[in-house]
Amino acid sequence: MSTGRSAMRMGPAELVQAAAMARRFYLEGKSKIQIAEEFGVSRFKVARVLETALERDLVRIEIRVPAELDAERSDALRSRYGLRNAVVVESPSDAEDDGVDPENLGEVAADLLGELVNEGDVLGLAWGRSTIHMAAALNRLPPCTVVQLTGVYDAGTAERGSVEAVRRAATVSGGEAHPIYAPMLLPDATTAAALRAQPGIARAFEYFDKVTVAAVSIGSWEPGISTVHDMLSDEERAHYASLGAAAEMSAHLFAADGRRIGRDLGERCITVEADRLRRIPEVVAIAGGRRKAAAIDAVLRSGLVTSLVTDTAAADHLLQETGPKPRPALDRADPDGAEPSNT
């Protein structure tokens, strides 16, 4: 609190009383009724004094968040897409790879999970570079079970990927880990079905309906930005591109309007089904950068995601969209016309 020049227009008694009331209200957390009783005035008088103190610069209120967080963009993004949580991280101007700072996004996402996960929850982690960075940054989680939601990009890199992310999260939380030792993409649906029946993988799948909080990554349908895109043949990529693929999340493909396309691909993948994702109460997507902005928009329109951690580069693009207002994410409604989830 400070006494600005305009506040000096108040008389000395008014000034002292207003300062005292402001101190009680803003610093000590007392209610207007309590202040009114202390000073022997009505609560309406207290309200007028507090309002005058603000108008005349006797009280200055500052809202501060850490420098790397953009509160204004976060709130605008949350409102536009009907998200439960939207956290926008400042994009470093000198960062490479389209200005993306995956480590910073991961750290913020890890802090968000620390807020969202409660004791006894089941936390699901899907494959993705962003979720791997997030898991590495985890330093607090209440006791919870951690389950892997997708196979790995390459079974030979499991120790450096999603399996290790699940183990890391379970270690931090002190809970059970249920990893999946299998590739994400298989040559055909028959092989994928056989792997899903394997005891270890089947046990992990049994937890999918129990997941309460999930963390996923989003990829654009282009080289180096989508894991699934990079695993397919040129012919397959061209085929899904012809169907209008604009985004990929956990081996599910989406058109620009949020509709799922190429559902046959899911039959070849070890991944949580989209319908199960839609029933998870909290699904946090982690993705940033201008090149991913359109893909983020597509996935948010799908109704599968409830919260987002992104950066200012992507947020600026998302907030400039002039098309139809997106269906609020919290409706969990399927753009294909299915009934929204009751969760």
mmCIF file of C-alpha atoms in Angstrom:
data_model
loop_
_atom_site.group_PDB
_atom_site.id
_atom_site.type_symbol
_atom_site.label_atom_id
_atom_site.label_comp_id
_atom_site.label_asym_id
_atom_site.label_seq_id
_atom_site.Cartn_x
_atom_site.Cartn_y
_atom_site.Cartn_z
ATOM 1 C CA MET A 1 0.000 0.000 0.000
ATOM 2 C CA SER A 2 1.168 3.504 -0.729
ATOM 3 C CA THR A 3 -0.161 7.055 -0.330
ATOM 4 C CA GLY A 4 -0.258 8.548 -3.803
ATOM 5 C CA ARG A 5 -0.524 12.282 -4.499
ATOM 6 C CA SER A 6 -4.253 12.085 -5.278
ATOM 7 C CA ALA A 7 -4.885 10.370 -1.933
ATOM 8 C CA MET A 8 -3.625 13.488 -0.137
ATOM 9 C CA ARG A 9 -6.845 15.279 -1.168
ATOM 10 C CA MET A 10 -8.491 13.267 1.601
ATOM 11 C CA GLY A 11 -8.494 14.831 5.044
ATOM 12 C CA PRO A 12 -5.979 13.454 7.543
ATOM 13 C CA ALA A 13 -8.611 11.604 9.587
ATOM 14 C CA GLU A 14 -10.137 10.105 6.428
ATOM 15 C CA LEU A 15 -6.720 9.147 5.167
ATOM 16 C CA VAL A 16 -5.711 7.387 8.379
ATOM 17 C CA GLN A 17 -9.021 5.572 8.679
ATOM 18 C CA ALA A 18 -8.985 4.474 5.033
ATOM 19 C CA ALA A 19 -5.435 3.191 5.407
ATOM 20 C CA ALA A 20 -6.381 1.227 8.515
ATOM 21 C CA MET A 21 -9.444 -0.283 6.896
ATOM 22 C CA ALA A 22 -7.479 -1.158 3.793
ATOM 23 C CA ARG A 23 -4.820 -2.828 5.893
ATOM 24 C CA ARG A 24 -7.451 -4.901 7.699
ATOM 25 C CA PHE A 25 -9.135 -5.928 4.435
ATOM 26 C CA TYR A 26 -6.223 -6.494 2.031
ATOM 27 C CA LEU A 27 -3.411 -7.568 4.339
ATOM 28 C CA GLU A 28 -5.117 -9.119 7.348
ATOM 29 C CA GLY A 29 -7.980 -10.747 5.440
ATOM 30 C CA LYS A 30 -10.773 -9.394 7.630
ATOM 31 C CA SER A 31 -14.300 -9.138 6.242
ATOM 32 C CA LYS A 32 -16.128 -5.849 5.725
ATOM 33 C CA ILE A 33 -18.508 -6.793 8.531
ATOM 34 C CA GLN A 34 -15.618 -7.347 10.947
ATOM 35 C CA ILE A 35 -14.052 -4.023 9.954
ATOM 36 C CA ALA A 36 -17.403 -2.253 10.352
ATOM 37 C CA GLU A 37 -17.786 -3.624 13.874
ATOM 38 C CA GLU A 38 -14.258 -2.549 14.823
ATOM 39 C CA PHE A 39 -14.686 1.033 13.581
ATOM 40 C CA GLY A 40 -18.330 1.413 14.588
ATOM 41 C CA VAL A 41 -19.629 2.090 11.055
ATOM 42 C CA SER A 42 -21.835 0.238 8.595
ATOM 43 C CA ARG A 43 -20.373 -2.320 6.181
ATOM 44 C CA PHE A 44 -21.608 -0.074 3.366
ATOM 45 C CA LYS A 45 -19.421 2.709 4.742
ATOM 46 C CA VAL A 46 -16.464 0.300 4.773
ATOM 47 C CA ALA A 47 -17.163 -0.658 1.153
ATOM 48 C CA ARG A 48 -17.240 3.043 0.123
ATOM 49 C CA VAL A 49 -14.002 3.764 1.959
ATOM 50 C CA LEU A 50 -12.233 0.821 0.322
ATOM 51 C CA GLU A 51 -13.519 1.871 -3.098
ATOM 52 C CA THR A 52 -12.341 5.443 -2.504
ATOM 53 C CA ALA A 53 -8.940 4.167 -1.364
ATOM 54 C CA LEU A 54 -8.527 2.429 -4.715
ATOM 55 C CA GLU A 55 -9.826 5.368 -6.753
ATOM 56 C CA ARG A 56 -7.540 7.856 -5.004
ATOM 57 C CA ASP A 57 -4.441 5.693 -5.214
ATOM 58 C CA LEU A 58 -4.192 5.085 -1.479
ATOM 59 C CA VAL A 59 -4.152 1.350 -2.281
ATOM 60 C CA ARG A 60 -2.416 -0.153 -5.267
ATOM 61 C CA ILE A 61 -3.119 -3.753 -6.131
ATOM 62 C CA GLU A 62 -0.611 -5.682 -8.204
ATOM 63 C CA ILE A 63 -1.199 -9.138 -9.604
ATOM 64 C CA ARG A 64 2.071 -10.942 -10.124
ATOM 65 C CA VAL A 65 2.842 -14.382 -11.493
ATOM 66 C CA PRO A 66 6.294 -15.782 -12.308
ATOM 67 C CA ALA A 67 7.803 -14.054 -15.319
ATOM 68 C CA GLU A 68 7.651 -17.170 -17.480
ATOM 69 C CA LEU A 69 3.849 -17.447 -17.117
ATOM 70 C CA ASP A 70 1.480 -15.287 -19.178
ATOM 71 C CA ALA A 71 -1.663 -14.901 -17.072
ATOM 72 C CA GLU A 72 -3.607 -12.840 -19.626
ATOM 73 C CA ARG A 73 -3.130 -15.272 -22.505
ATOM 74 C CA SER A 74 -3.772 -18.210 -20.176
ATOM 75 C CA ASP A 75 -7.161 -16.835 -19.142
ATOM 76 C CA ALA A 76 -8.117 -15.919 -22.712
ATOM 77 C CA LEU A 77 -7.220 -19.391 -23.967
ATOM 78 C CA ARG A 78 -9.105 -21.075 -21.149
ATOM 79 C CA SER A 79 -12.190 -19.023 -21.949
ATOM 80 C CA ARG A 80 -12.051 -19.544 -25.721
ATOM 81 C CA TYR A 81 -11.900 -23.329 -25.541
ATOM 82 C CA GLY A 82 -13.823 -23.868 -22.317
ATOM 83 C CA LEU A 83 -10.796 -25.491 -20.716
ATOM 84 C CA ARG A 84 -10.578 -26.324 -17.048
ATOM 85 C CA ASN A 85 -6.954 -25.132 -16.939
ATOM 86 C CA ALA A 86 -4.833 -23.304 -19.501
ATOM 87 C CA VAL A 87 -1.246 -22.367 -18.665
ATOM 88 C CA VAL A 88 0.726 -20.325 -21.189
ATOM 89 C CA VAL A 89 4.505 -20.199 -20.837
ATOM 90 C CA GLU A 90 6.574 -17.378 -22.304
ATOM 91 C CA SER A 91 8.303 -18.500 -25.506
ATOM 92 C CA PRO A 92 12.038 -17.736 -25.361
ATOM 93 C CA SER A 93 12.938 -15.453 -28.245
ATOM 94 C CA ASP A 94 16.315 -17.078 -28.749
ATOM 95 C CA ALA A 95 15.158 -20.712 -28.612
ATOM 96 C CA GLU A 96 15.637 -22.954 -31.618
ATOM 97 C CA ASP A 97 13.058 -25.306 -33.152
ATOM 98 C CA ASP A 98 10.315 -22.762 -33.771
ATOM 99 C CA GLY A 99 10.863 -21.074 -30.434
ATOM 100 C CA VAL A 100 9.782 -24.127 -28.435
ATOM 101 C CA ASP A 101 11.357 -24.730 -25.043
ATOM 102 C CA PRO A 102 10.233 -28.306 -24.241
ATOM 103 C CA GLU A 103 12.115 -28.432 -20.955
ATOM 104 C CA ASN A 104 10.315 -25.329 -19.684
ATOM 105 C CA LEU A 105 6.935 -26.639 -20.856
ATOM 106 C CA GLY A 106 7.721 -29.914 -19.117
ATOM 107 C CA GLU A 107 8.600 -28.197 -15.850
ATOM 108 C CA VAL A 108 5.374 -26.178 -15.831
ATOM 109 C CA ALA A 109 3.338 -29.265 -16.746
ATOM 110 C CA ALA A 110 5.002 -31.171 -13.907
ATOM 111 C CA ASP A 111 3.974 -28.441 -11.466
ATOM 112 C CA LEU A 112 0.414 -28.557 -12.842
ATOM 113 C CA LEU A 113 0.230 -32.313 -12.321
ATOM 114 C CA GLY A 114 1.372 -31.731 -8.761
ATOM 115 C CA GLU A 115 -1.767 -29.621 -8.322
ATOM 116 C CA LEU A 116 -4.203 -31.899 -10.145
ATOM 117 C CA VAL A 117 -3.252 -35.350 -8.878
ATOM 118 C CA ASN A 118 -4.687 -36.397 -5.528
ATOM 119 C CA GLU A 119 -3.818 -39.304 -3.288
ATOM 120 C CA GLY A 120 -5.279 -42.527 -4.637
ATOM 121 C CA ASP A 121 -5.615 -41.247 -8.225
ATOM 122 C CA VAL A 122 -4.499 -43.216 -11.253
ATOM 123 C CA LEU A 123 -2.181 -41.153 -13.461
ATOM 124 C CA GLY A 124 -1.911 -42.088 -17.146
ATOM 125 C CA LEU A 125 1.072 -41.060 -19.285
ATOM 126 C CA ALA A 126 1.017 -41.271 -23.073
ATOM 127 C CA TRP A 127 4.118 -41.389 -25.262
ATOM 128 C CA GLY A 128 5.425 -38.017 -26.351
ATOM 129 C CA ARG A 129 8.541 -35.888 -26.054
ATOM 130 C CA SER A 130 6.604 -33.353 -23.982
ATOM 131 C CA THR A 131 5.358 -35.934 -21.489
ATOM 132 C CA ILE A 132 8.867 -37.379 -21.179
ATOM 133 C CA HIS A 133 10.257 -33.912 -20.355
ATOM 134 C CA MET A 134 7.413 -33.467 -17.878
ATOM 135 C CA ALA A 135 8.125 -36.764 -16.114
ATOM 136 C CA ALA A 136 11.811 -35.873 -15.828
ATOM 137 C CA ALA A 137 10.848 -32.596 -14.115
ATOM 138 C CA LEU A 138 8.477 -34.164 -11.579
ATOM 139 C CA ASN A 139 9.515 -33.578 -7.978
ATOM 140 C CA ARG A 140 6.233 -33.957 -6.111
ATOM 141 C CA LEU A 141 3.198 -36.177 -6.516
ATOM 142 C CA PRO A 142 0.863 -37.602 -3.891
ATOM 143 C CA PRO A 143 0.719 -41.408 -3.635
ATOM 144 C CA CYS A 144 -0.889 -42.654 -6.851
ATOM 145 C CA THR A 145 -0.756 -45.460 -9.402
ATOM 146 C CA VAL A 146 0.940 -44.630 -12.714
ATOM 147 C CA VAL A 147 0.006 -46.423 -15.935
ATOM 148 C CA GLN A 148 1.383 -46.101 -19.457
ATOM 149 C CA LEU A 149 -1.309 -45.245 -22.009
ATOM 150 C CA THR A 150 0.549 -46.032 -25.232
ATOM 151 C CA GLY A 151 3.283 -48.255 -26.520
ATOM 152 C CA VAL A 152 6.707 -46.786 -27.167
ATOM 153 C CA TYR A 153 8.047 -45.121 -30.294
ATOM 154 C CA ASP A 154 10.739 -47.791 -30.505
ATOM 155 C CA ALA A 155 10.893 -50.753 -28.133
ATOM 156 C CA GLY A 156 14.685 -50.428 -28.151
ATOM 157 C CA THR A 157 14.495 -46.951 -26.598
ATOM 158 C CA ALA A 158 12.095 -47.837 -23.799
ATOM 159 C CA GLU A 159 14.564 -46.943 -21.059
ATOM 160 C CA ARG A 160 14.856 -43.425 -22.442
ATOM 161 C CA GLY A 161 11.178 -42.952 -23.238
ATOM 162 C CA SER A 162 7.700 -43.530 -21.922
ATOM 163 C CA VAL A 163 8.564 -46.612 -19.857
ATOM 164 C CA GLU A 164 11.138 -44.586 -17.955
ATOM 165 C CA ALA A 165 8.637 -41.713 -17.639
ATOM 166 C CA VAL A 166 6.143 -44.048 -15.952
ATOM 167 C CA ARG A 167 8.835 -45.380 -13.640
ATOM 168 C CA ARG A 168 9.975 -41.863 -12.775
ATOM 169 C CA ALA A 169 6.448 -40.704 -11.912
ATOM 170 C CA ALA A 170 5.827 -43.813 -9.811
ATOM 171 C CA THR A 171 9.088 -43.278 -7.941
ATOM 172 C CA VAL A 172 8.182 -39.670 -7.135
ATOM 173 C CA SER A 173 4.694 -40.650 -5.978
ATOM 174 C CA GLY A 174 5.689 -43.836 -4.210
ATOM 175 C CA GLY A 175 2.948 -45.702 -6.080
ATOM 176 C CA GLU A 176 2.737 -48.667 -8.428
ATOM 177 C CA ALA A 177 3.996 -48.474 -12.018
ATOM 178 C CA HIS A 178 2.327 -50.268 -14.919
ATOM 179 C CA PRO A 179 4.518 -49.791 -18.015
ATOM 180 C CA ILE A 180 3.878 -51.213 -21.474
ATOM 181 C CA TYR A 181 6.839 -52.970 -23.082
ATOM 182 C CA ALA A 182 5.612 -52.891 -26.671
ATOM 183 C CA PRO A 183 5.900 -50.694 -29.762
ATOM 184 C CA MET A 184 3.154 -48.171 -30.351
ATOM 185 C CA LEU A 185 2.629 -49.101 -34.008
ATOM 186 C CA LEU A 186 2.430 -52.677 -35.297
ATOM 187 C CA PRO A 187 2.445 -53.992 -38.883
ATOM 188 C CA ASP A 188 -1.213 -55.069 -38.761
ATOM 189 C CA ALA A 189 -4.286 -55.284 -36.535
ATOM 190 C CA THR A 190 -3.803 -59.010 -35.860
ATOM 191 C CA THR A 191 -0.339 -58.503 -34.386
ATOM 192 C CA ALA A 192 -1.580 -55.578 -32.304
ATOM 193 C CA ALA A 193 -4.469 -57.638 -30.929
ATOM 194 C CA ALA A 194 -2.106 -60.473 -30.015
ATOM 195 C CA LEU A 195 0.153 -58.078 -28.109
ATOM 196 C CA ARG A 196 -2.786 -56.544 -26.257
ATOM 197 C CA ALA A 197 -3.608 -60.026 -24.983
ATOM 198 C CA GLN A 198 -0.150 -60.466 -23.473
ATOM 199 C CA PRO A 199 -0.490 -60.590 -19.637
ATOM 200 C CA GLY A 200 1.674 -57.546 -18.851
ATOM 201 C CA ILE A 201 0.053 -55.346 -21.484
ATOM 202 C CA ALA A 202 -3.425 -56.603 -20.610
ATOM 203 C CA ARG A 203 -2.861 -55.634 -16.967
ATOM 204 C CA ALA A 204 -1.948 -52.099 -17.987
ATOM 205 C CA PHE A 205 -5.042 -51.879 -20.221
ATOM 206 C CA GLU A 206 -7.207 -52.935 -17.258
ATOM 207 C CA TYR A 207 -6.216 -49.673 -15.553
ATOM 208 C CA PHE A 208 -7.314 -47.467 -18.450
ATOM 209 C CA ASP A 209 -10.887 -47.185 -17.150
ATOM 210 C CA LYS A 210 -9.524 -46.225 -13.715
ATOM 211 C CA VAL A 211 -7.347 -43.335 -14.901
ATOM 212 C CA THR A 212 -8.390 -40.037 -13.296
ATOM 213 C CA VAL A 213 -5.668 -37.742 -14.688
ATOM 214 C CA ALA A 214 -3.840 -38.211 -17.993
ATOM 215 C CA ALA A 215 -0.982 -36.357 -19.665
ATOM 216 C CA VAL A 216 -0.695 -36.448 -23.466
ATOM 217 C CA SER A 217 1.316 -34.813 -26.237
ATOM 218 C CA ILE A 218 0.082 -33.352 -29.529
ATOM 219 C CA GLY A 219 1.803 -33.604 -32.911
ATOM 220 C CA SER A 220 1.226 -31.900 -36.257
ATOM 221 C CA TRP A 221 0.898 -34.163 -39.268
ATOM 222 C CA GLU A 222 4.369 -33.482 -40.622
ATOM 223 C CA PRO A 223 7.893 -34.926 -40.319
ATOM 224 C CA GLY A 224 9.577 -34.536 -36.959
ATOM 225 C CA ILE A 225 6.431 -33.159 -35.306
ATOM 226 C CA SER A 226 4.350 -36.339 -35.148
ATOM 227 C CA THR A 227 5.785 -39.607 -33.873
ATOM 228 C CA VAL A 228 3.181 -41.656 -35.730
ATOM 229 C CA HIS A 229 3.804 -39.758 -38.973
ATOM 230 C CA ASP A 230 7.477 -40.680 -38.788
ATOM 231 C CA MET A 231 6.704 -44.376 -38.226
ATOM 232 C CA LEU A 232 4.528 -44.779 -41.337
ATOM 233 C CA SER A 233 5.489 -45.411 -44.949
ATOM 234 C CA ASP A 234 5.315 -42.631 -47.532
ATOM 235 C CA GLU A 235 2.209 -44.248 -49.022
ATOM 236 C CA GLU A 236 0.471 -44.414 -45.654
ATOM 237 C CA ARG A 237 1.345 -40.800 -44.864
ATOM 238 C CA ALA A 238 -0.076 -39.672 -48.174
ATOM 239 C CA HIS A 239 -3.240 -41.691 -47.542
ATOM 240 C CA TYR A 240 -3.958 -40.119 -44.155
ATOM 241 C CA ALA A 241 -3.036 -36.679 -45.456
ATOM 242 C CA SER A 242 -5.650 -37.159 -48.193
ATOM 243 C CA LEU A 243 -8.223 -37.792 -45.462
ATOM 244 C CA GLY A 244 -7.406 -34.394 -43.989
ATOM 245 C CA ALA A 245 -5.072 -35.353 -41.130
ATOM 246 C CA ALA A 246 -4.073 -32.194 -39.275
ATOM 247 C CA ALA A 247 -3.070 -33.512 -35.862
ATOM 248 C CA GLU A 248 -2.094 -36.640 -33.963
ATOM 249 C CA MET A 249 -2.449 -37.461 -30.292
ATOM 250 C CA SER A 250 -1.687 -40.885 -28.796
ATOM 251 C CA ALA A 251 -1.874 -42.461 -32.293
ATOM 252 C CA HIS A 252 -5.316 -40.947 -32.961
ATOM 253 C CA LEU A 253 -5.627 -38.703 -36.026
ATOM 254 C CA PHE A 254 -7.767 -35.572 -36.245
ATOM 255 C CA ALA A 255 -9.036 -33.310 -39.003
ATOM 256 C CA ALA A 256 -8.835 -29.546 -38.531
ATOM 257 C CA ASP A 257 -12.383 -29.422 -37.139
ATOM 258 C CA GLY A 258 -11.590 -31.979 -34.429
ATOM 259 C CA ARG A 259 -13.185 -35.020 -36.091
ATOM 260 C CA ARG A 260 -11.277 -38.273 -35.767
ATOM 261 C CA ILE A 261 -10.131 -39.756 -39.055
ATOM 262 C CA GLY A 262 -8.148 -42.847 -40.080
ATOM 263 C CA ARG A 263 -9.614 -44.967 -37.312
ATOM 264 C CA ASP A 264 -8.148 -48.068 -38.912
ATOM 265 C CA LEU A 265 -4.723 -46.846 -37.748
ATOM 266 C CA GLY A 266 -5.799 -47.272 -34.132
ATOM 267 C CA GLU A 267 -6.410 -50.967 -34.725
ATOM 268 C CA ARG A 268 -2.690 -51.360 -35.418
ATOM 269 C CA CYS A 269 -1.604 -49.392 -32.354
ATOM 270 C CA ILE A 270 -1.033 -50.110 -28.697
ATOM 271 C CA THR A 271 -2.816 -47.085 -27.243
ATOM 272 C CA VAL A 272 -5.694 -45.975 -25.072
ATOM 273 C CA GLU A 273 -8.907 -45.767 -27.090
ATOM 274 C CA ALA A 274 -10.369 -42.309 -27.761
ATOM 275 C CA ASP A 275 -13.628 -43.208 -26.016
ATOM 276 C CA ARG A 276 -11.689 -44.120 -22.884
ATOM 277 C CA LEU A 277 -9.727 -40.869 -23.075
ATOM 278 C CA ARG A 278 -13.006 -38.976 -23.245
ATOM 279 C CA ARG A 279 -14.142 -40.597 -20.001
ATOM 280 C CA ILE A 280 -10.998 -39.589 -18.077
ATOM 281 C CA PRO A 281 -11.967 -36.645 -15.839
ATOM 282 C CA GLU A 282 -8.769 -34.644 -16.467
ATOM 283 C CA VAL A 283 -6.714 -34.884 -19.674
ATOM 284 C CA VAL A 284 -3.774 -32.478 -19.824
ATOM 285 C CA ALA A 285 -2.231 -31.825 -23.236
ATOM 286 C CA ILE A 286 1.315 -30.459 -23.459
ATOM 287 C CA ALA A 287 2.366 -28.848 -26.743
ATOM 288 C CA GLY A 288 3.812 -25.558 -27.961
ATOM 289 C CA GLY A 289 5.309 -23.708 -30.896
ATOM 290 C CA ARG A 290 3.822 -22.036 -33.968
ATOM 291 C CA ARG A 291 4.150 -25.192 -36.064
ATOM 292 C CA LYS A 292 1.904 -27.083 -33.645
ATOM 293 C CA ALA A 293 -0.708 -24.363 -33.172
ATOM 294 C CA ALA A 294 -3.140 -25.660 -35.812
ATOM 295 C CA ALA A 295 -2.772 -29.201 -34.456
ATOM 296 C CA ILE A 296 -3.481 -27.994 -30.912
ATOM 297 C CA ASP A 297 -6.612 -26.257 -32.172
ATOM 298 C CA ALA A 298 -7.784 -29.457 -33.873
ATOM 299 C CA VAL A 299 -7.278 -31.596 -30.761
ATOM 300 C CA LEU A 300 -8.962 -29.053 -28.490
ATOM 301 C CA ARG A 301 -11.986 -29.143 -30.795
ATOM 302 C CA SER A 302 -12.172 -32.928 -30.370
ATOM 303 C CA GLY A 303 -13.453 -32.684 -26.797
ATOM 304 C CA LEU A 304 -10.819 -35.128 -25.556
ATOM 305 C CA VAL A 305 -8.710 -32.574 -23.658
ATOM 306 C CA THR A 306 -9.695 -30.612 -20.553
ATOM 307 C CA SER A 307 -6.460 -28.708 -19.804
ATOM 308 C CA LEU A 308 -3.537 -27.354 -21.822
ATOM 309 C CA VAL A 309 0.058 -26.324 -21.192
ATOM 310 C CA THR A 310 1.429 -24.361 -24.135
ATOM 311 C CA ASP A 311 3.544 -21.313 -24.985
ATOM 312 C CA THR A 312 2.910 -17.778 -26.193
ATOM 313 C CA ALA A 313 3.835 -18.615 -29.791
ATOM 314 C CA ALA A 314 1.053 -21.202 -30.045
ATOM 315 C CA ALA A 315 -1.358 -19.208 -27.874
ATOM 316 C CA ASP A 316 -1.142 -16.137 -30.120
ATOM 317 C CA HIS A 317 -2.119 -18.234 -33.126
ATOM 318 C CA LEU A 318 -4.965 -19.938 -31.258
ATOM 319 C CA LEU A 319 -6.377 -16.645 -30.016
ATOM 320 C CA GLN A 320 -6.320 -15.133 -33.520
ATOM 321 C CA GLU A 321 -8.525 -17.885 -34.970
ATOM 322 C CA THR A 322 -11.558 -16.321 -36.661
ATOM 323 C CA GLY A 323 -13.470 -19.503 -37.541
ATOM 324 C CA PRO A 324 -16.496 -20.900 -35.703
ATOM 325 C CA LYS A 325 -16.167 -20.778 -31.951
ATOM 326 C CA PRO A 326 -14.781 -24.128 -30.769
ATOM 327 C CA ARG A 327 -16.995 -26.486 -28.813
ATOM 328 C CA PRO A 328 -16.006 -26.021 -25.162
ATOM 329 C CA ALA A 329 -13.615 -28.767 -24.134
ATOM 330 C CA LEU A 330 -15.410 -29.396 -20.846
ATOM 331 C CA ASP A 331 -18.501 -30.565 -22.744
ATOM 332 C CA ARG A 332 -16.377 -33.585 -23.763
ATOM 333 C CA ALA A 333 -18.586 -33.752 -26.851
ATOM 334 C CA ASP A 334 -17.523 -35.728 -29.918
ATOM 335 C CA PRO A 335 -17.552 -33.626 -33.136
ATOM 336 C CA ASP A 336 -18.681 -36.778 -34.994
ATOM 337 C CA GLY A 337 -22.015 -36.486 -33.215
ATOM 338 C CA ALA A 338 -21.687 -38.947 -30.351
ATOM 339 C CA GLU A 339 -23.289 -38.054 -27.045
ATOM 340 C CA PRO A 340 -21.038 -36.137 -24.650
ATOM 341 C CA SER A 341 -19.525 -37.934 -21.706
ATOM 342 C CA ASN A 342 -21.161 -37.577 -18.306
ATOM 343 C CA THR A 343 -17.818 -37.236 -16.518
#
